[in-house]
CSV table of C-alpha atoms in Angstrom, one decimal:
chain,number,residue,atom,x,y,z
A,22,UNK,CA,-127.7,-71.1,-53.7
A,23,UNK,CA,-128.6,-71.0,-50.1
A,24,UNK,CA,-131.1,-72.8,-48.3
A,25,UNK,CA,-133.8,-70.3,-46.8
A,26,UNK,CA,-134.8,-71.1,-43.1
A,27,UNK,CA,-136.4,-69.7,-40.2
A,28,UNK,CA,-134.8,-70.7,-36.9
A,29,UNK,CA,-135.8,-71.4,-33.8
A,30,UNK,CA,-132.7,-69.6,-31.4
A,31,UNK,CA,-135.2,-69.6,-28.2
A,32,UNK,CA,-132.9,-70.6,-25.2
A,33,UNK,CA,-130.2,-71.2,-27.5
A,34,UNK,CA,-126.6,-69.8,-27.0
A,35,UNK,CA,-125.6,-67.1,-29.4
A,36,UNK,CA,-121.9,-65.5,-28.8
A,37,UNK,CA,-121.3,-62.6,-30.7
A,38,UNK,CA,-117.5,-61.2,-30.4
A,39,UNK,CA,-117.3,-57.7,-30.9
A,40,UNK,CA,-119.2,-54.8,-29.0
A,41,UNK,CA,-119.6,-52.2,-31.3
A,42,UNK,CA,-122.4,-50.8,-33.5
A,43,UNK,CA,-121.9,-53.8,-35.6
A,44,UNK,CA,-122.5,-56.1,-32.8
A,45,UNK,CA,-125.4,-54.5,-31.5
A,46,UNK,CA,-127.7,-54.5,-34.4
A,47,UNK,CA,-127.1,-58.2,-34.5
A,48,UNK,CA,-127.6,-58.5,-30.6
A,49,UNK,CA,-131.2,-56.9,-31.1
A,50,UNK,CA,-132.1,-59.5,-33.7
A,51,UNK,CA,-131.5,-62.5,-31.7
A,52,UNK,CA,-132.8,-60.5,-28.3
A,53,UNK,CA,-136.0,-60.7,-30.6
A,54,UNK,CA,-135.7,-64.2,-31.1
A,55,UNK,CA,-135.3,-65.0,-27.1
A,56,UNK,CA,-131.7,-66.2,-27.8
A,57,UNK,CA,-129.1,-66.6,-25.0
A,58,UNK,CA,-126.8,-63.9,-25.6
A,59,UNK,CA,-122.7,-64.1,-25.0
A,60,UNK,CA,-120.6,-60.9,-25.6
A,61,UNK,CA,-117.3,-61.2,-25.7
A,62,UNK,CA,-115.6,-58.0,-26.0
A,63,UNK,CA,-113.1,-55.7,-24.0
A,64,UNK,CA,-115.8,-52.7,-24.6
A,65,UNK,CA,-119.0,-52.3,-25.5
A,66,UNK,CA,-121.5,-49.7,-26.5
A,67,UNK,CA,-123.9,-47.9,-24.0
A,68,UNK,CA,-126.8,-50.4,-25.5
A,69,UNK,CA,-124.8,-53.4,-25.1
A,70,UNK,CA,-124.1,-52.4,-21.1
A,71,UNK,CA,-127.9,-51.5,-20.6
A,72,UNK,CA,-128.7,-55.0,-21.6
A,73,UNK,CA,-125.8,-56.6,-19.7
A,74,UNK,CA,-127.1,-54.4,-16.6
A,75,UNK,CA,-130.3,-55.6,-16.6
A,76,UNK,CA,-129.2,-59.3,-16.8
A,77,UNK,CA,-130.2,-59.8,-20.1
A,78,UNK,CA,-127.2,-61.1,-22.0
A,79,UNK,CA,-123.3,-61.7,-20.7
A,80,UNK,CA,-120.8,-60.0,-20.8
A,81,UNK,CA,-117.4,-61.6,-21.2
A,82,UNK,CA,-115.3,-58.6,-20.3
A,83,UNK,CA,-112.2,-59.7,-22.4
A,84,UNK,CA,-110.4,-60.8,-25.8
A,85,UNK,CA,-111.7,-63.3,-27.4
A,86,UNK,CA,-110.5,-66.9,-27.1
A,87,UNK,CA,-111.0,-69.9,-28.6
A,88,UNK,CA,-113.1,-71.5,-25.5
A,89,UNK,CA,-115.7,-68.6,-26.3
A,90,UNK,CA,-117.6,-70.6,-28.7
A,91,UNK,CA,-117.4,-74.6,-27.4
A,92,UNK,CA,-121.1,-74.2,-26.1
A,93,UNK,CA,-122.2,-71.9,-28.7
A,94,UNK,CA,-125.3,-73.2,-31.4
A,95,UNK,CA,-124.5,-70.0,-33.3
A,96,UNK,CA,-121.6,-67.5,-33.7
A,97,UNK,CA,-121.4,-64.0,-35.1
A,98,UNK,CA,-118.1,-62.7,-35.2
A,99,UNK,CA,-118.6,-58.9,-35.2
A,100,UNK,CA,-115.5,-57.4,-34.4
A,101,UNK,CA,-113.8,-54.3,-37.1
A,102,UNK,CA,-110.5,-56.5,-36.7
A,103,UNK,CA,-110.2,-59.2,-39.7
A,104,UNK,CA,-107.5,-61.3,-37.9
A,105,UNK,CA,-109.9,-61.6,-35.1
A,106,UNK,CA,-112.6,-62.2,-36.9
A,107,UNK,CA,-110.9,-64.8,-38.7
A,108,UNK,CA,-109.9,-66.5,-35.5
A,109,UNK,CA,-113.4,-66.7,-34.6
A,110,UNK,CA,-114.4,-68.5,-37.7
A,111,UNK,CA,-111.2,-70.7,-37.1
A,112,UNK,CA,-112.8,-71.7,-33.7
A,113,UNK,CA,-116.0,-72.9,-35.4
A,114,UNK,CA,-116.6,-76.5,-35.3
A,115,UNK,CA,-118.3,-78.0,-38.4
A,116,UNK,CA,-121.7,-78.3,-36.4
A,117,UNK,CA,-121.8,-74.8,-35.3
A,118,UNK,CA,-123.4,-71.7,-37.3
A,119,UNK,CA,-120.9,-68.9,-37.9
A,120,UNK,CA,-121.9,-65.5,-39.1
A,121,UNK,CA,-118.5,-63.3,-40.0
A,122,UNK,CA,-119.8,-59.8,-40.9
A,123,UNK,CA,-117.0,-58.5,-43.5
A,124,UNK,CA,-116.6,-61.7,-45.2
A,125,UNK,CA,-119.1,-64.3,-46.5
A,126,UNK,CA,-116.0,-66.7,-47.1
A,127,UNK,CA,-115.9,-67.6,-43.6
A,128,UNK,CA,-119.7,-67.9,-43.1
A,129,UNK,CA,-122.0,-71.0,-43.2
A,130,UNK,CA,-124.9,-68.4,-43.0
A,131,UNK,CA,-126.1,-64.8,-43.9
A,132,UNK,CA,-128.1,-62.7,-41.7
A,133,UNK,CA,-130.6,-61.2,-44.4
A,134,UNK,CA,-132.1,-58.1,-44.0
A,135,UNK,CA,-135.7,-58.4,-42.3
A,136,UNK,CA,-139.0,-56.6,-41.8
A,137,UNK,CA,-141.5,-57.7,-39.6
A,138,UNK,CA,-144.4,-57.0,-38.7
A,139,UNK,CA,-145.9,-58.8,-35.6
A,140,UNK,CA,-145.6,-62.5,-37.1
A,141,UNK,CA,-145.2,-61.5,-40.3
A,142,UNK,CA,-141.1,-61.7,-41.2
A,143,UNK,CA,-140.0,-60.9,-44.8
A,144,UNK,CA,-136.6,-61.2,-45.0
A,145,UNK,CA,-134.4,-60.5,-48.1
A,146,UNK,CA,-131.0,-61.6,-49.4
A,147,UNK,CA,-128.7,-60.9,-51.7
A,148,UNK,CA,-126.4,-64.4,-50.8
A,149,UNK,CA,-123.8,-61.7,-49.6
A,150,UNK,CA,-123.4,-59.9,-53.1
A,151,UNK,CA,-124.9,-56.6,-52.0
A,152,UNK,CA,-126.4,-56.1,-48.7
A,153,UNK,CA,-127.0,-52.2,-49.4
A,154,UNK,CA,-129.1,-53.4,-51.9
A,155,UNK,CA,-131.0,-56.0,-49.5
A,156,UNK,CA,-131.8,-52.7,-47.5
A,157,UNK,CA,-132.7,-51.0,-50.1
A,158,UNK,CA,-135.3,-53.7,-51.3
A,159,UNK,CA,-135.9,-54.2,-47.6
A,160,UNK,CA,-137.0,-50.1,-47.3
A,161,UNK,CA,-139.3,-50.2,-50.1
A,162,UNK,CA,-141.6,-53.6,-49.0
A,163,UNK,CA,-141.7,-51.6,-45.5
A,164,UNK,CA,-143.4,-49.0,-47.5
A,165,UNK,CA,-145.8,-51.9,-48.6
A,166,UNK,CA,-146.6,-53.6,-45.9
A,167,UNK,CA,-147.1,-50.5,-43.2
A,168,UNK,CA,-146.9,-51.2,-39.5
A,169,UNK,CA,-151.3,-52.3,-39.6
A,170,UNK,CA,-149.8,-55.3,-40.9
A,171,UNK,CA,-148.9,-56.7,-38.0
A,172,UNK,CA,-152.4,-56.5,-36.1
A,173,UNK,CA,-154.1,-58.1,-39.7
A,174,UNK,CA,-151.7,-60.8,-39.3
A,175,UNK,CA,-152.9,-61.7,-35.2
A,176,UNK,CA,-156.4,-61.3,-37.3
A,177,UNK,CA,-155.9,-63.8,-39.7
A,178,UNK,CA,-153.8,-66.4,-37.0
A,179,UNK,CA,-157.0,-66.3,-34.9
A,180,UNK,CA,-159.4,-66.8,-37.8
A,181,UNK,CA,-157.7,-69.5,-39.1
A,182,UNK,CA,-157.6,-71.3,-35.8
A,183,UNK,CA,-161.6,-70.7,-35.6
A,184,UNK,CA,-162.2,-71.8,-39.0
A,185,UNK,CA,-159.7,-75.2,-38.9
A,186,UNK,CA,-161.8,-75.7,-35.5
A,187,UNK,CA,-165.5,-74.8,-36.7
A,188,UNK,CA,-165.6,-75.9,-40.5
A,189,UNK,CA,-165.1,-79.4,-41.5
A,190,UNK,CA,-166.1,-79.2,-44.9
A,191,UNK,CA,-162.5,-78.4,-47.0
A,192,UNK,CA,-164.1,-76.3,-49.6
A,193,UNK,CA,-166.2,-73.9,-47.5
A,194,UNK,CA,-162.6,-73.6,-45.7
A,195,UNK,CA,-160.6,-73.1,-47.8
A,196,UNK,CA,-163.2,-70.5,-49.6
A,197,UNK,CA,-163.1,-68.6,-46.0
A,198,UNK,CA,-159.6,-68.8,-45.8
A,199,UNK,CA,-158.7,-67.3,-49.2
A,200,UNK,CA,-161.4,-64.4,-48.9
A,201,UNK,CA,-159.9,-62.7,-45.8
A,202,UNK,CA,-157.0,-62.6,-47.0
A,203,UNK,CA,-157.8,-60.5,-50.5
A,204,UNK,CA,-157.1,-56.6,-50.1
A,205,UNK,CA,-160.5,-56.3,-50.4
A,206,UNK,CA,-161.4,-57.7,-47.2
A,207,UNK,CA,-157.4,-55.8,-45.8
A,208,UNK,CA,-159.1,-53.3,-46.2
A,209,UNK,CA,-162.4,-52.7,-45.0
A,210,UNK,CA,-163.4,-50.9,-41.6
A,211,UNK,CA,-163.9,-53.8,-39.3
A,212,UNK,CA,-162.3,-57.0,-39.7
A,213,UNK,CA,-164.0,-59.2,-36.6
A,214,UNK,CA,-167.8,-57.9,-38.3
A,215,UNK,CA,-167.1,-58.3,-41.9
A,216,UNK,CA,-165.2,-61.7,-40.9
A,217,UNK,CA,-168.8,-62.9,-38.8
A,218,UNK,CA,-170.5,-61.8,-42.1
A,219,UNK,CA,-168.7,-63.5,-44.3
A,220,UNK,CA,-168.7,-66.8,-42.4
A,221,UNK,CA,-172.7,-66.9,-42.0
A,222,UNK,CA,-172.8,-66.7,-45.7
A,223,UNK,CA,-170.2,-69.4,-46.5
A,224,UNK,CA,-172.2,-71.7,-43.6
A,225,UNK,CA,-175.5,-71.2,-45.0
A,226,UNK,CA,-174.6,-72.4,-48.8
């Protein structure tokens, strides 16, 4: 059983070794997460070049090689040629994560399959079994938790900073904290005016 994370990859170095289709779904991810992007690959695809273009990743025009990875804090090798993808996990050191797409042998991590909206990330795993069905699972919770979700989240993060700053009794806070997040509340017409409402009558109990 693996241990469920979220990390932190902002300014750190991520090499991915491949620069196909592959590669660049995994090079959007950690674009996302403000990651320091290395591609190392003799070609890549149009997406790949637009980013390397507009100086927003590097391009290592070649095959890979060992020294690739020595300043690496995470590794995805990515390429649709098992040898090299092997030698990339070979390369590793013990300290290093290492993502190797067509074999979870070789990995010390799994890149699950994610939807987000603004800050809200659900990610989903199958520990490598089945990642169809991770998308599968993935599509339906989408279907859920629709793209509204993401400005009810900034909502809720900027009510709960007012509340943690204006309330210091831990009941009425924890009362004010649970109420806006019930679909009841989700769903009503304006969240700022039923929120106001809501927090005069907790404060005058």
């Amino acid at each position: 059983m693996s241990y469920p994370i979220m990390l932190d990859m902002t300014n750190k170095q991520a090499v991915v070794v491949g620069g196909g289709k592959v590669a660049e779904r995994k090079i959007r991810g950690l674009k996302e997460a403000n990651a320091n992007v290395v591609v190392v690959a003799p070609e890549i695809t149009e997406y790949i070049q637009q980013l390397a273009d507009e100086g927003a990743l590097v391009w290592r025009k070649k095959y890979f090689s060992p020294d690739d990875v020595e300043d690496a804090f995470l590794i995805i090798a990515a390429t649709n040629n098992r040898e090299v993808n092997k030698a990339v996990a070979q390369a590793a050191q013990p300290y290093q994560l290492i993502n190797v797409v067509d074999t979870s042998a070789q990995s010390n991590f799994y890149v699950p399959s994610i939807v987000r909206r603004g800050k809200l990330t659900i990610a989903v795993s199958t520990e490598g079994a089945s990642p169809t069905l991770a998308k599968k699972i993935s599509r339906e919770i989408a279907e859920m938790y629709d793209e509204d979700y993401g400005n009810y989240i900034d909502f809720l993060y900027e009510c709960r900073q007012y509340i943690l700053q204006n309330v210091g009794d831990s009941h009425k806070k924890q009362q004010l904290l649970q109420t806006i997040t019930d679909e009841e509340f989700r769903k009503s017409a304006n969240w700022e005016k039923e929120f106001q409402k809501l927090f005069e009558q907790v404060m005058g109990e």
